[in-house]
Coordinates of C-alpha atoms in Angstrom, one line a residue:
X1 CA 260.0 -97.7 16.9
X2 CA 259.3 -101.3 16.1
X3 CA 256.4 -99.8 13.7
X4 CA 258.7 -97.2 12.1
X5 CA 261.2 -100.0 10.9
X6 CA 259.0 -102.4 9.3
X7 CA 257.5 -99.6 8.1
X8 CA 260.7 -98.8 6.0
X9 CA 260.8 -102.3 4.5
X10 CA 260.8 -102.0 0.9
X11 CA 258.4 -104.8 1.0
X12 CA 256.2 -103.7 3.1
X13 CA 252.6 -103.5 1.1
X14 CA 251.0 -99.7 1.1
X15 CA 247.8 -101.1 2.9
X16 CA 249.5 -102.6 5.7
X17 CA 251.7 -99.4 5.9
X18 CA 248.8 -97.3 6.1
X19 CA 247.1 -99.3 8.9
X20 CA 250.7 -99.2 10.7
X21 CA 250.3 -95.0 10.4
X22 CA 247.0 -95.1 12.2
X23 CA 248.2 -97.2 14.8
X24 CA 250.9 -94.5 15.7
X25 CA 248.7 -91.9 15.1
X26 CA 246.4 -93.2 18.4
X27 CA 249.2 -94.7 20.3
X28 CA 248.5 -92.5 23.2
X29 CA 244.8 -93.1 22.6
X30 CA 245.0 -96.9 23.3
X31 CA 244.2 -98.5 26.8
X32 CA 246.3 -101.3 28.6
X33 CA 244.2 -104.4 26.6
X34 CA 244.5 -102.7 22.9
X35 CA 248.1 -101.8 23.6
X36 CA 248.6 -105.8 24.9
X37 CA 246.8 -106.7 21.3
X38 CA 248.6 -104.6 19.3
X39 CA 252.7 -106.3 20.6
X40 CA 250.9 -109.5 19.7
X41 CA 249.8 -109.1 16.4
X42 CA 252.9 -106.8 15.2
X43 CA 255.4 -109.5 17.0
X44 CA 256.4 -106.7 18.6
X45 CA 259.6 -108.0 20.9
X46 CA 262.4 -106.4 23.7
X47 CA 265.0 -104.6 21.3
X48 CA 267.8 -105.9 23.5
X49 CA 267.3 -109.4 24.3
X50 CA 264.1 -110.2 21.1
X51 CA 262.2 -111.6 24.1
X52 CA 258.3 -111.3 24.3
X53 CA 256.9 -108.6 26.0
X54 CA 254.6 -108.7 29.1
X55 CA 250.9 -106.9 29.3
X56 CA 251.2 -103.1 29.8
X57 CA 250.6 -102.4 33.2
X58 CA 249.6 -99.4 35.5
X59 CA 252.4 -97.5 36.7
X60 CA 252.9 -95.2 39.3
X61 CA 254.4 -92.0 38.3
X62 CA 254.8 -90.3 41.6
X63 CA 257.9 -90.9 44.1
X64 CA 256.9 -91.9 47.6
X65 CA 259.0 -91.4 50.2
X66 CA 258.9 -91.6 54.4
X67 CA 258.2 -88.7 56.1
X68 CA 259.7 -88.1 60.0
X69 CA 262.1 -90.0 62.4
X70 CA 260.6 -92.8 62.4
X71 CA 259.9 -92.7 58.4
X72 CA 256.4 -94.2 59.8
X73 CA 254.4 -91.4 57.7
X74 CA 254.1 -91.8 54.1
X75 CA 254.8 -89.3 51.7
X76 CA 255.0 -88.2 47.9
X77 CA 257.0 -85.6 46.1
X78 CA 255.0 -83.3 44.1
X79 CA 254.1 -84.6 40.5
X80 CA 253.6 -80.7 39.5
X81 CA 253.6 -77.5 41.0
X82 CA 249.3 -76.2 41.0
X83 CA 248.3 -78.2 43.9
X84 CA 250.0 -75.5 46.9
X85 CA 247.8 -72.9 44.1
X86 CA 244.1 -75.0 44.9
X87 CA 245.6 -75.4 48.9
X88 CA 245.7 -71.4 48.7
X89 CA 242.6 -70.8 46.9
X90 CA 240.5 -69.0 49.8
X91 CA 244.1 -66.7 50.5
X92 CA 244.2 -65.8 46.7
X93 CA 240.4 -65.3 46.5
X94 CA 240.6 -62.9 49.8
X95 CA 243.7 -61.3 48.0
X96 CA 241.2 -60.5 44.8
X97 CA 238.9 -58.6 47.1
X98 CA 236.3 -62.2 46.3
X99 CA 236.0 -61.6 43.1
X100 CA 236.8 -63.9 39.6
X101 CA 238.1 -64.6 37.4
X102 CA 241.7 -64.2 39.0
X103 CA 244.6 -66.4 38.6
X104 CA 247.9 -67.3 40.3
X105 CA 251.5 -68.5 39.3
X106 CA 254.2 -70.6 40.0
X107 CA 257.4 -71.9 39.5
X108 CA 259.5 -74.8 41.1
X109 CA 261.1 -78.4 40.9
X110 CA 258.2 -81.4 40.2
X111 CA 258.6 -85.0 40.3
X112 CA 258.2 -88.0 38.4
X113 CA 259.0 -91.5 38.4
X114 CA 260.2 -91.7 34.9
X115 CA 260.5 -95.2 34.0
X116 CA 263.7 -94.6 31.8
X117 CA 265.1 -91.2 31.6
X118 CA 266.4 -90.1 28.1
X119 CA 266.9 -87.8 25.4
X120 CA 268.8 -84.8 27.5
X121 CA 265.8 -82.4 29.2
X122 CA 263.0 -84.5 27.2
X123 CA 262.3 -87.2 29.7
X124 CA 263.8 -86.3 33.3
X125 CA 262.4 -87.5 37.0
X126 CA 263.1 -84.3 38.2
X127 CA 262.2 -80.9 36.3
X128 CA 261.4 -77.4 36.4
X129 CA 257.8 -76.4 35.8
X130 CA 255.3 -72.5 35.6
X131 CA 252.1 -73.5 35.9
X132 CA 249.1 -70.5 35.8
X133 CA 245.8 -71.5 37.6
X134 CA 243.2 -69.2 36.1
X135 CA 240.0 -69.4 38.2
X136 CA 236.7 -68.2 36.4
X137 CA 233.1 -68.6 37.0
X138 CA 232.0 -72.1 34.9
X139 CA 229.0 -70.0 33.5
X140 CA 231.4 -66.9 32.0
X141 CA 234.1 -68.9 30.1
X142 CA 234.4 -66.1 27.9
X143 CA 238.0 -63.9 28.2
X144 CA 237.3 -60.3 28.1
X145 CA 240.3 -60.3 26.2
X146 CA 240.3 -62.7 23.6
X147 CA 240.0 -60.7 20.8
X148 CA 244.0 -59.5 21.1
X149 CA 244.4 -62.9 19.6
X150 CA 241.0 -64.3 18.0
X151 CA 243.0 -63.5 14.4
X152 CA 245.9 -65.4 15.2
X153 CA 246.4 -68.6 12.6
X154 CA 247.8 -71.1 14.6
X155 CA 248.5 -74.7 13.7
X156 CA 245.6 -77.2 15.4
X157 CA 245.8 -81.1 15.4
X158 CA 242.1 -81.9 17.1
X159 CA 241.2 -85.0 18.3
X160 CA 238.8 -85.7 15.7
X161 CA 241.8 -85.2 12.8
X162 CA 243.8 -87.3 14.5
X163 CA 240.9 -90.1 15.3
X164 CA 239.8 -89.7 11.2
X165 CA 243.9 -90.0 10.4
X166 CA 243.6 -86.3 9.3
X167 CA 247.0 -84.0 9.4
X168 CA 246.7 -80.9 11.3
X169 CA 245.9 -78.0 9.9
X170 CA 246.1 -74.0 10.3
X171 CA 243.0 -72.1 11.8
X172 CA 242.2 -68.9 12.7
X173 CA 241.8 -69.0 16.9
X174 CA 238.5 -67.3 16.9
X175 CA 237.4 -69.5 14.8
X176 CA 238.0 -72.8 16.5
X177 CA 236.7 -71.3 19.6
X178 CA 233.3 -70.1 17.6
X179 CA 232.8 -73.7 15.9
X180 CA 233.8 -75.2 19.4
X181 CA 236.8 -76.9 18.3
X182 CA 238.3 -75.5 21.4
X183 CA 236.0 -75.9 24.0
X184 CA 235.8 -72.0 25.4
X185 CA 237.3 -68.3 24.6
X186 CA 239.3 -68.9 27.9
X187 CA 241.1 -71.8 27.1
X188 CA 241.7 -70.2 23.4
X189 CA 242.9 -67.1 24.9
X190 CA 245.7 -68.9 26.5
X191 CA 246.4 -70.6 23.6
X192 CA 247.2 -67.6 21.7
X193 CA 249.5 -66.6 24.2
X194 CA 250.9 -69.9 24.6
X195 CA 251.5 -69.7 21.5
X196 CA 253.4 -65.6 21.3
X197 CA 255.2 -66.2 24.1
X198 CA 256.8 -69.6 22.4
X199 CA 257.5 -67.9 19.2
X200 CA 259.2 -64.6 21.3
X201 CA 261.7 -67.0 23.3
X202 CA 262.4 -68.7 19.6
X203 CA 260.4 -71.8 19.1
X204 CA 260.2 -72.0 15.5
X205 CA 256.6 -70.8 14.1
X206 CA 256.8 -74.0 11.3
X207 CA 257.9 -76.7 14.0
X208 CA 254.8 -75.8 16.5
X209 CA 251.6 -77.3 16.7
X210 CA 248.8 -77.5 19.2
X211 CA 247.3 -81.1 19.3
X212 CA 244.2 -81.8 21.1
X213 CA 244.0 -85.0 23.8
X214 CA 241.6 -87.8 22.9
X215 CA 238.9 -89.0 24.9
X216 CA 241.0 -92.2 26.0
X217 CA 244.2 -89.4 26.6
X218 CA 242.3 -86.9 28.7
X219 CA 243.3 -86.7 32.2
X220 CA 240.2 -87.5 34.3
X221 CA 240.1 -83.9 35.6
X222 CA 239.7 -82.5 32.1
X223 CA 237.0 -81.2 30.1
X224 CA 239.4 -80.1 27.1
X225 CA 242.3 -80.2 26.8
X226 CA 245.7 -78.5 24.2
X227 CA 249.4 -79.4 24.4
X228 CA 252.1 -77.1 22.8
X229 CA 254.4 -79.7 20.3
X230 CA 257.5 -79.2 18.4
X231 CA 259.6 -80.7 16.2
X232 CA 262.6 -81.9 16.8
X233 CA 265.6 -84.2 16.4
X234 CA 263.2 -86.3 18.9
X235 CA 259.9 -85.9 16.8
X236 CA 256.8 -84.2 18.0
X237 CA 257.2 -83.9 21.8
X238 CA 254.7 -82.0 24.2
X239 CA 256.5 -78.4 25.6
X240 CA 253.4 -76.9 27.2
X241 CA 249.7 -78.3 28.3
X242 CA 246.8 -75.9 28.6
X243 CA 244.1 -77.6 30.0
X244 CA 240.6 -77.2 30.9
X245 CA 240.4 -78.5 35.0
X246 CA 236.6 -77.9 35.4
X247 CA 236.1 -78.0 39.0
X248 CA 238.0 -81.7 40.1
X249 CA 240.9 -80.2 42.1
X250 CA 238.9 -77.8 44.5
X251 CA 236.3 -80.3 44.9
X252 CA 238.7 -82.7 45.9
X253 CA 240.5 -80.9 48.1
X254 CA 236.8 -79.2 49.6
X255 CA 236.0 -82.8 50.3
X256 CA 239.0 -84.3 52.0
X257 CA 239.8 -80.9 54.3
X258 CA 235.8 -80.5 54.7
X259 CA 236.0 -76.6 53.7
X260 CA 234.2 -75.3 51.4
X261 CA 236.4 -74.1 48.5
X262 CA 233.8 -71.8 46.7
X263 CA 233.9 -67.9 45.9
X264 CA 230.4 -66.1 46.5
X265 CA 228.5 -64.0 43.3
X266 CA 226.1 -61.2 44.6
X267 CA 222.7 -62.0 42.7
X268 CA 220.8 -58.8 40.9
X269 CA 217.4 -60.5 41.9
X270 CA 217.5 -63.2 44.8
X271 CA 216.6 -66.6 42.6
X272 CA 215.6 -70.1 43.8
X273 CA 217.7 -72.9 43.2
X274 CA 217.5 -76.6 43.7
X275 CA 219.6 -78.3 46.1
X276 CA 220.9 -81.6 46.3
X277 CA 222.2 -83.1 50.0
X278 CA 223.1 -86.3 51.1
X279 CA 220.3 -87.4 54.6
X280 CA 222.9 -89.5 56.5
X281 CA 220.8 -92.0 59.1
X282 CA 223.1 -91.5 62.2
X283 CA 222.2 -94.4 63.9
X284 CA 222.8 -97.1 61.0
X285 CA 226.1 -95.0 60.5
X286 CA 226.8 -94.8 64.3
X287 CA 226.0 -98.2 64.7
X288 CA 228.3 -99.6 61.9
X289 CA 231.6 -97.4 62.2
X290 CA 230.9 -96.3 66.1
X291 CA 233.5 -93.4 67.0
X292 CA 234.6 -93.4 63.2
X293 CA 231.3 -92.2 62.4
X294 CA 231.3 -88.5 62.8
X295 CA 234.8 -88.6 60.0
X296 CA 231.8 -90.2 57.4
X297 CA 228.9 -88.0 58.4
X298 CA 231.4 -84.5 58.6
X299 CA 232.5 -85.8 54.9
X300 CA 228.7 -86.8 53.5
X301 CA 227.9 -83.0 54.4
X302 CA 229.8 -81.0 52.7
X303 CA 230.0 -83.0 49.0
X304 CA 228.9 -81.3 46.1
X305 CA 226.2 -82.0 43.6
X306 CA 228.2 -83.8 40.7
X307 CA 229.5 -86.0 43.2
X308 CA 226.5 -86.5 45.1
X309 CA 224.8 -87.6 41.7
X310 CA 227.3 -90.1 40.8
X311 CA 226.8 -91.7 43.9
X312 CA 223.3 -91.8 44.2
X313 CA 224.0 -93.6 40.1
X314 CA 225.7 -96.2 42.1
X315 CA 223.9 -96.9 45.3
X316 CA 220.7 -97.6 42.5
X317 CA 223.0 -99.9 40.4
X318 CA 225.3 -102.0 43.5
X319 CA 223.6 -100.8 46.9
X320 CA 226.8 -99.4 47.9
X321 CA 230.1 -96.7 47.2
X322 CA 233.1 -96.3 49.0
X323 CA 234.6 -93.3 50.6
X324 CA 237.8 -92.5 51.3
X325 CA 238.6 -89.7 54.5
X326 CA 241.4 -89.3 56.9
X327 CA 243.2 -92.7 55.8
X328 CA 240.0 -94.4 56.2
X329 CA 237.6 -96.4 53.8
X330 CA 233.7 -96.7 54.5
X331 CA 231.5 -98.3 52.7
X332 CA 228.3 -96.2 52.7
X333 CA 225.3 -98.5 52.1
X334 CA 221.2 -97.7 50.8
X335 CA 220.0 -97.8 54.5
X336 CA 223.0 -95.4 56.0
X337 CA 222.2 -92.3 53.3
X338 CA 219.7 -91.1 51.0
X339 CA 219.5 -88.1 48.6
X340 CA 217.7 -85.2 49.4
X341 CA 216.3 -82.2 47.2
X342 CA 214.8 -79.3 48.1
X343 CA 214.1 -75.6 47.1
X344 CA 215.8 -72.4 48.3
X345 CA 215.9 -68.8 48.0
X346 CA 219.4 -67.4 47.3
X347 CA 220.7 -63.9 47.5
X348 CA 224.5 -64.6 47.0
X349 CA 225.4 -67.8 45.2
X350 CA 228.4 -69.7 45.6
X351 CA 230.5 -71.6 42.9
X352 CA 233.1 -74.0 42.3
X353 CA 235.3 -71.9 40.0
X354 CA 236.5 -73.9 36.9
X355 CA 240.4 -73.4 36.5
X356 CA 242.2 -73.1 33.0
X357 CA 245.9 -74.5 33.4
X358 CA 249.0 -73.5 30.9
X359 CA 251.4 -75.6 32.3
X360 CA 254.8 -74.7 30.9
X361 CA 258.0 -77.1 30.8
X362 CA 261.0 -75.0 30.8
X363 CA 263.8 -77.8 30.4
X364 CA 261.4 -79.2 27.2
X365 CA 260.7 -75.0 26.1
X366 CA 264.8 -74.6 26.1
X367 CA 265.6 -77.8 24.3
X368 CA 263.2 -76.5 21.6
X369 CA 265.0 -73.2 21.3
X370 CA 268.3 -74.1 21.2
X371 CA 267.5 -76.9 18.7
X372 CA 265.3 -74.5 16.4
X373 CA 267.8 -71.6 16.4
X374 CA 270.8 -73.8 16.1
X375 CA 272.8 -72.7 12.4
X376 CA 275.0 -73.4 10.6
X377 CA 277.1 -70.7 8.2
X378 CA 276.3 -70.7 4.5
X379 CA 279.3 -71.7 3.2
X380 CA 281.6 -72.7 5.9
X381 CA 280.3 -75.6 8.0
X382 CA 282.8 -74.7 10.6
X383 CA 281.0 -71.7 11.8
X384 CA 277.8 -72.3 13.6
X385 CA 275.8 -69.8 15.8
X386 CA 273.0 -69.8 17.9
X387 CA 269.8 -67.1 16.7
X388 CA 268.4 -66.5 20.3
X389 CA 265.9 -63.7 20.1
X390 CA 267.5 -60.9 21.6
X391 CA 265.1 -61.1 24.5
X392 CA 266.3 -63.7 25.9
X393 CA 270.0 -64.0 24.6
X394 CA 272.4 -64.9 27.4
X395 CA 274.6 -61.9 26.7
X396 CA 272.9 -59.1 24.3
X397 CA 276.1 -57.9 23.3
X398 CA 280.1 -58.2 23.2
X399 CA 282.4 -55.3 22.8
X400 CA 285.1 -56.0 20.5
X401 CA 288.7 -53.9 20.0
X402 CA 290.2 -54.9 16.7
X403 CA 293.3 -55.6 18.3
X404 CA 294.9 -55.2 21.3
X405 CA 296.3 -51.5 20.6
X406 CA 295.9 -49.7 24.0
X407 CA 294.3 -46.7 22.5
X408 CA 291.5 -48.5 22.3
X409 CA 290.7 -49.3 25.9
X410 CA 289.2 -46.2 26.9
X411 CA 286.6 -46.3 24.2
X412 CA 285.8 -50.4 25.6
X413 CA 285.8 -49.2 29.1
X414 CA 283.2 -46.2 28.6
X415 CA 280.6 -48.6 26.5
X416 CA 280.8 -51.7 29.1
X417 CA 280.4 -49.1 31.9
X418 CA 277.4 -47.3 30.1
X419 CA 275.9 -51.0 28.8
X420 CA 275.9 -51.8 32.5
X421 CA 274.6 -48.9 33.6
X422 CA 271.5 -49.4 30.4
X423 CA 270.7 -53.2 32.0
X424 CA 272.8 -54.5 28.9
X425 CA 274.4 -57.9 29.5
X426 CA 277.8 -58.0 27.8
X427 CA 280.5 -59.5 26.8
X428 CA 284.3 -57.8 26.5
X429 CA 286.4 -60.0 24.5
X430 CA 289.7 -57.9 23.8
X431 CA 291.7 -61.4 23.7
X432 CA 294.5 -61.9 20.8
X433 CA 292.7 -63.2 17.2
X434 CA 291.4 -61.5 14.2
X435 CA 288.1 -59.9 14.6
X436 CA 286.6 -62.7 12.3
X437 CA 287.3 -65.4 14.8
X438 CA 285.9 -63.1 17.4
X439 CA 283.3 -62.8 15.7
X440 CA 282.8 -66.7 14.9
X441 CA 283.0 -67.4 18.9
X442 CA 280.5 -64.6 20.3
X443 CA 277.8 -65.7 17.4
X444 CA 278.5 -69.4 18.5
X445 CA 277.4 -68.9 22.2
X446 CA 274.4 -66.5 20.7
X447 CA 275.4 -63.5 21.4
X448 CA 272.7 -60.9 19.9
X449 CA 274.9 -57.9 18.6
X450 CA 278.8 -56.5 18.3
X451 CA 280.6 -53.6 18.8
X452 CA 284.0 -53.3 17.4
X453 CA 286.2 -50.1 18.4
X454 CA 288.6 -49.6 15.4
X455 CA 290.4 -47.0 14.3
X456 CA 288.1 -44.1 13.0
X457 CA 286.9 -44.3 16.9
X458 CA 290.0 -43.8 18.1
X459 CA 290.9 -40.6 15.2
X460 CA 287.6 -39.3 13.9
X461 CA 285.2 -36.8 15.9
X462 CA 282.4 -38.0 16.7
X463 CA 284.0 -40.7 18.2
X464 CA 281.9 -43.8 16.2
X465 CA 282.2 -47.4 16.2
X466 CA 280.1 -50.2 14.6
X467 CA 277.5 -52.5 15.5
X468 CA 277.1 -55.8 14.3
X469 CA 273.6 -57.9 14.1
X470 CA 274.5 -61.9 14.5
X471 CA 272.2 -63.0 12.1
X472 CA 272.4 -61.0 9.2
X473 CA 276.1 -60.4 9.8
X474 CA 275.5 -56.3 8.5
X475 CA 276.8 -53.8 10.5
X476 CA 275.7 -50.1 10.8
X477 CA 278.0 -47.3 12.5
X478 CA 276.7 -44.9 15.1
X479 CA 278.2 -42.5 18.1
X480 CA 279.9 -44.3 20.5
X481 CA 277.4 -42.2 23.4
X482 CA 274.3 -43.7 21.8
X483 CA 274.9 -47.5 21.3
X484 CA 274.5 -48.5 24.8
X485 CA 270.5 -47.3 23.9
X486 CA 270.4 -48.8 20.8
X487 CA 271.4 -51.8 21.7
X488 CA 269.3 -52.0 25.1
X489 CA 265.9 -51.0 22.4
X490 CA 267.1 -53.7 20.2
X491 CA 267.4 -56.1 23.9
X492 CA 264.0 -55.3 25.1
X493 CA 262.4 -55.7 21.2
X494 CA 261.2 -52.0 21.4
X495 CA 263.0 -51.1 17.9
X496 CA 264.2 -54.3 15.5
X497 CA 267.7 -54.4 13.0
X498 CA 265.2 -52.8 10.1
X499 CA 264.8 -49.9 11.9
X500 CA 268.5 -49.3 12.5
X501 CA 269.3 -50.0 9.1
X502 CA 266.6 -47.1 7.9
X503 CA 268.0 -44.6 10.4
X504 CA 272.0 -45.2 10.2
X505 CA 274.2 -46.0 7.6
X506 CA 275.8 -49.3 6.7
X507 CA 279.0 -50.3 7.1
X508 CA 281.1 -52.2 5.4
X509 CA 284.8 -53.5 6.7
X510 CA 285.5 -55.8 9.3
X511 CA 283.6 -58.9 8.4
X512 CA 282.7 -59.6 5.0
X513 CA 281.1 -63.3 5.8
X514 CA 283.1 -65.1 3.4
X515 CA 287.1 -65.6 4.6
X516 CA 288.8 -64.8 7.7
X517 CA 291.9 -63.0 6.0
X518 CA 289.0 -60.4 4.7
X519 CA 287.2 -60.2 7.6
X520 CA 290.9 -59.3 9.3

């Protein structure tokens, strides 16, 4: 914000201006000293009291609380919902008959110890969250069915664009994936349906953009990873992740519960493999921790390679590396372990899946839609309306008499029964007004489509009415027995306004979009 206003100075020269665009281009690519150097040599002050500003510092974002009676027990609430998925991971893999890839799904409340919340559902300490963990073998990153959206042209800010001070710009998906822009078909397969699924709930296609995490931003888990932006009143802000775990979370969890998190791959032709151990000496390990021992030597036996590896790097650069098990820190030393390799035959192999995570926000996903379909009446500035995809429109439809004359009740009683009865939500508003006004209120609360009951229902066989579409204000006339389906096909997206148009004729009478006196 600071940057933004001197930024609009009139005086401000176009090189410094430039340099102050780059800045906020990497902002989230910055570490704790750059960001410290950066409120120092913009004068950047507090925008309440004009006070200096202290050092960033590191900030917990997870809520601790006591656990039990005696609140003796620490405890934290969950900071997102796919650890209980990695806890159930052998479950879900027996429930896959053993085999990947296979994934699993969730929804709940998460946590977060937002420093200050603002901006209605944008920034929130507690908030709903669907997050898919999609487990596949890290050798086959390749989605079987990634070519349903390989052709997709989708809008991609990479981390090199935004390092170079590039914009982003539109690729085809296969594409990215082929030239390794996006580091594997799996992760570009969910992007493409990241991607449809935001544009069928009514994110705007020209306010979305996926923006790649730079190499300071990357979570330490992740090998790649793709946020889900749109534009809004708020600028860019970050709806859905889709990230690239690799194989962190099970090998955490593997290490601190001492099982094995691994799924087993029957070999063609047995193979020979190198394996990497840590070769505890029990007595320096007994002699150092005595009956904390066996917690160290349980946990030296069942780490993985990658880990295994990194420690060796540091027991040949400081002697030394801590471990952390059941509450308690050893330090493991050169005489108390050594690395061990050998040779051996395999018939069945066993892997740490990789996971690929689409992490959706729902409060962020619904301030984007109501934001982007928000409108306002050409014309008349009083009349706004909401253009929620049918889909997931609150009501689909309201039933509307054009006045209050009792011969029409039958006719509104028959299509809310029969709309019911077709899974349609509705709304029946037979309240006093013209039908222009009733109109004017169902559109504002997004309501999809309209049927009015007027007259030539009431007198003329077939007994017809008319059926309004919300955002084109045209209505078409049909039997009275077969709008319940039409409207149900136009619900669940099966047939679209077009098609009605081509098949029934138009109509032309209660609402002509201009003045309520013609639209009574």
């Amino acid at each position: 914000a600071h940057l933004q206003k001197l930024m609009s100075d009139k005086k401000c020269p176009a090189e410094r201006k430039e340099e102050m665009e780059n800045v906020l281009m990497q902002l989230d690519n910055f570490g704790q000293q750059e960001l410290a150097e950066h409120f120092v040599k913009y004068n950047v002050k507090s925008p309440v009291t004009g006070n200096d500003l202290s050092p960033p510092i590191s900030f917990n974002l997870m809520f601790q609380t006591s656990i039990g009676p005696g609140g003796n027990m620490p405890g934290y609430l969950r900071p997102e919902t796919a650890q209980g998925i990695f806890l159930n991971f052998k479950r879900l893999l027996e429930f896959n008959q053993g085999k990947l890839p296979f994934a699993a799904a969730q929804i709940g409340n998460s946590f977060r110890n937002e420093i200050s919340p603002r901006s209605g559902l944008i920034r929130v300490r507690e908030f709903t969250m669907a997050e898919i963990e999609h487990f596949v073998d890290p050798k086959e990153k390749v989605h079987p069915k990634f070519e349903n959206v390989a052709d997709l042209e989708i809008m991609l800010y990479s981390s090199k664009a935004q390092t170079s001070g590039q914009s982003a710009s539109k690729m085809r998906l296969g594409d990215a994936v082929q030239q390794g822009v996006i580091n594997n078909s799996v992760l570009g397969y969910f992007i493409g349906r990241i991607y449809l699924f935001l544009l069928k709930v009514g994110v705007s296609a020209d306010k979305l953009r996926f923006r790649q995490h730079m190499d300071n931003e990357m979570a330490h888990y992740a090998c790649d990873c793709w946020d889900a932006e749109t534009k809004t009143s708020y600028g860019w802000i970050e709806i859905v992740g889709c990230a690239d775990r690799s194989c962190y979370d099970l090998s955490c969890h593997a290490r601190a519960t001492k099982v094995p998190l691994v799924a087993e791959k029957p070999l063609k032709e047995p193979k020979t493999v190198n394996v990497v151990q840590f070769e505890a000496n029990k007595g320096a390990i007994g002699k150092a921790y005595k009956k904390d021992a066996k917690l160290l030597l349980e946990f030296l036996s069942i780490c993985d390679e990658c880990y295994i590896t990194d420690m060796e790097e540091l027991l040949s650069e400081s002697g030394e590396f801590s471990v952390e098990t059941e509450g308690k820190t050893f330090k493991v030393t050169k005489d108390m372990v050594g690395v061990k390799r050998f040779q051996k035959t395999l018939h069945v192999e066993e892997i740490v899946p990789n996971v690929i995570e689409p992490s959706f926000g729902i409060g962020r996903i619904m301030y984007s839609v109501l934001e982007h379909t928000f409108h306002v009446r050409e014309g008349d500035e009083q009349r706004t309306y909401f253009s929620f995809p049918a889909t997931v429109a609150p009501y689909k439809c309201s039933v509307l008499p054009l006045s209050q004359n009792a011969e029409f009740m039958p006719f509104v009683r028959e299509l809310s029964e029969a709309l019911t009865k077709n899974g349609v939500s509705h709304k029946v508003d037979d309240s006093s007004g013209s039908i222009g006004r009733r109109y004017a209120r169902t559109d504002e609360i997004g309501v999809a489509f309209g049927i009015t009951i007027d007259f030539d229902t009431v007198n003329k066989t077939p007994h017809t009415a008319t059926l309004r579409d919300r955002d084109s204000m045209r209505q078409i006339r049909a039997e009275v027995s077969e709008l319940p389906i039409i409207v149900r096909d136009l619900a669940n997206g099966s047939m679209t306004w077009g098609d009605m148009e081509v098949r029934y004729p138009l109509f032309e009478g209660q609402e002509t979009g201009k003045k309520d006196t013609a639209e009574e």
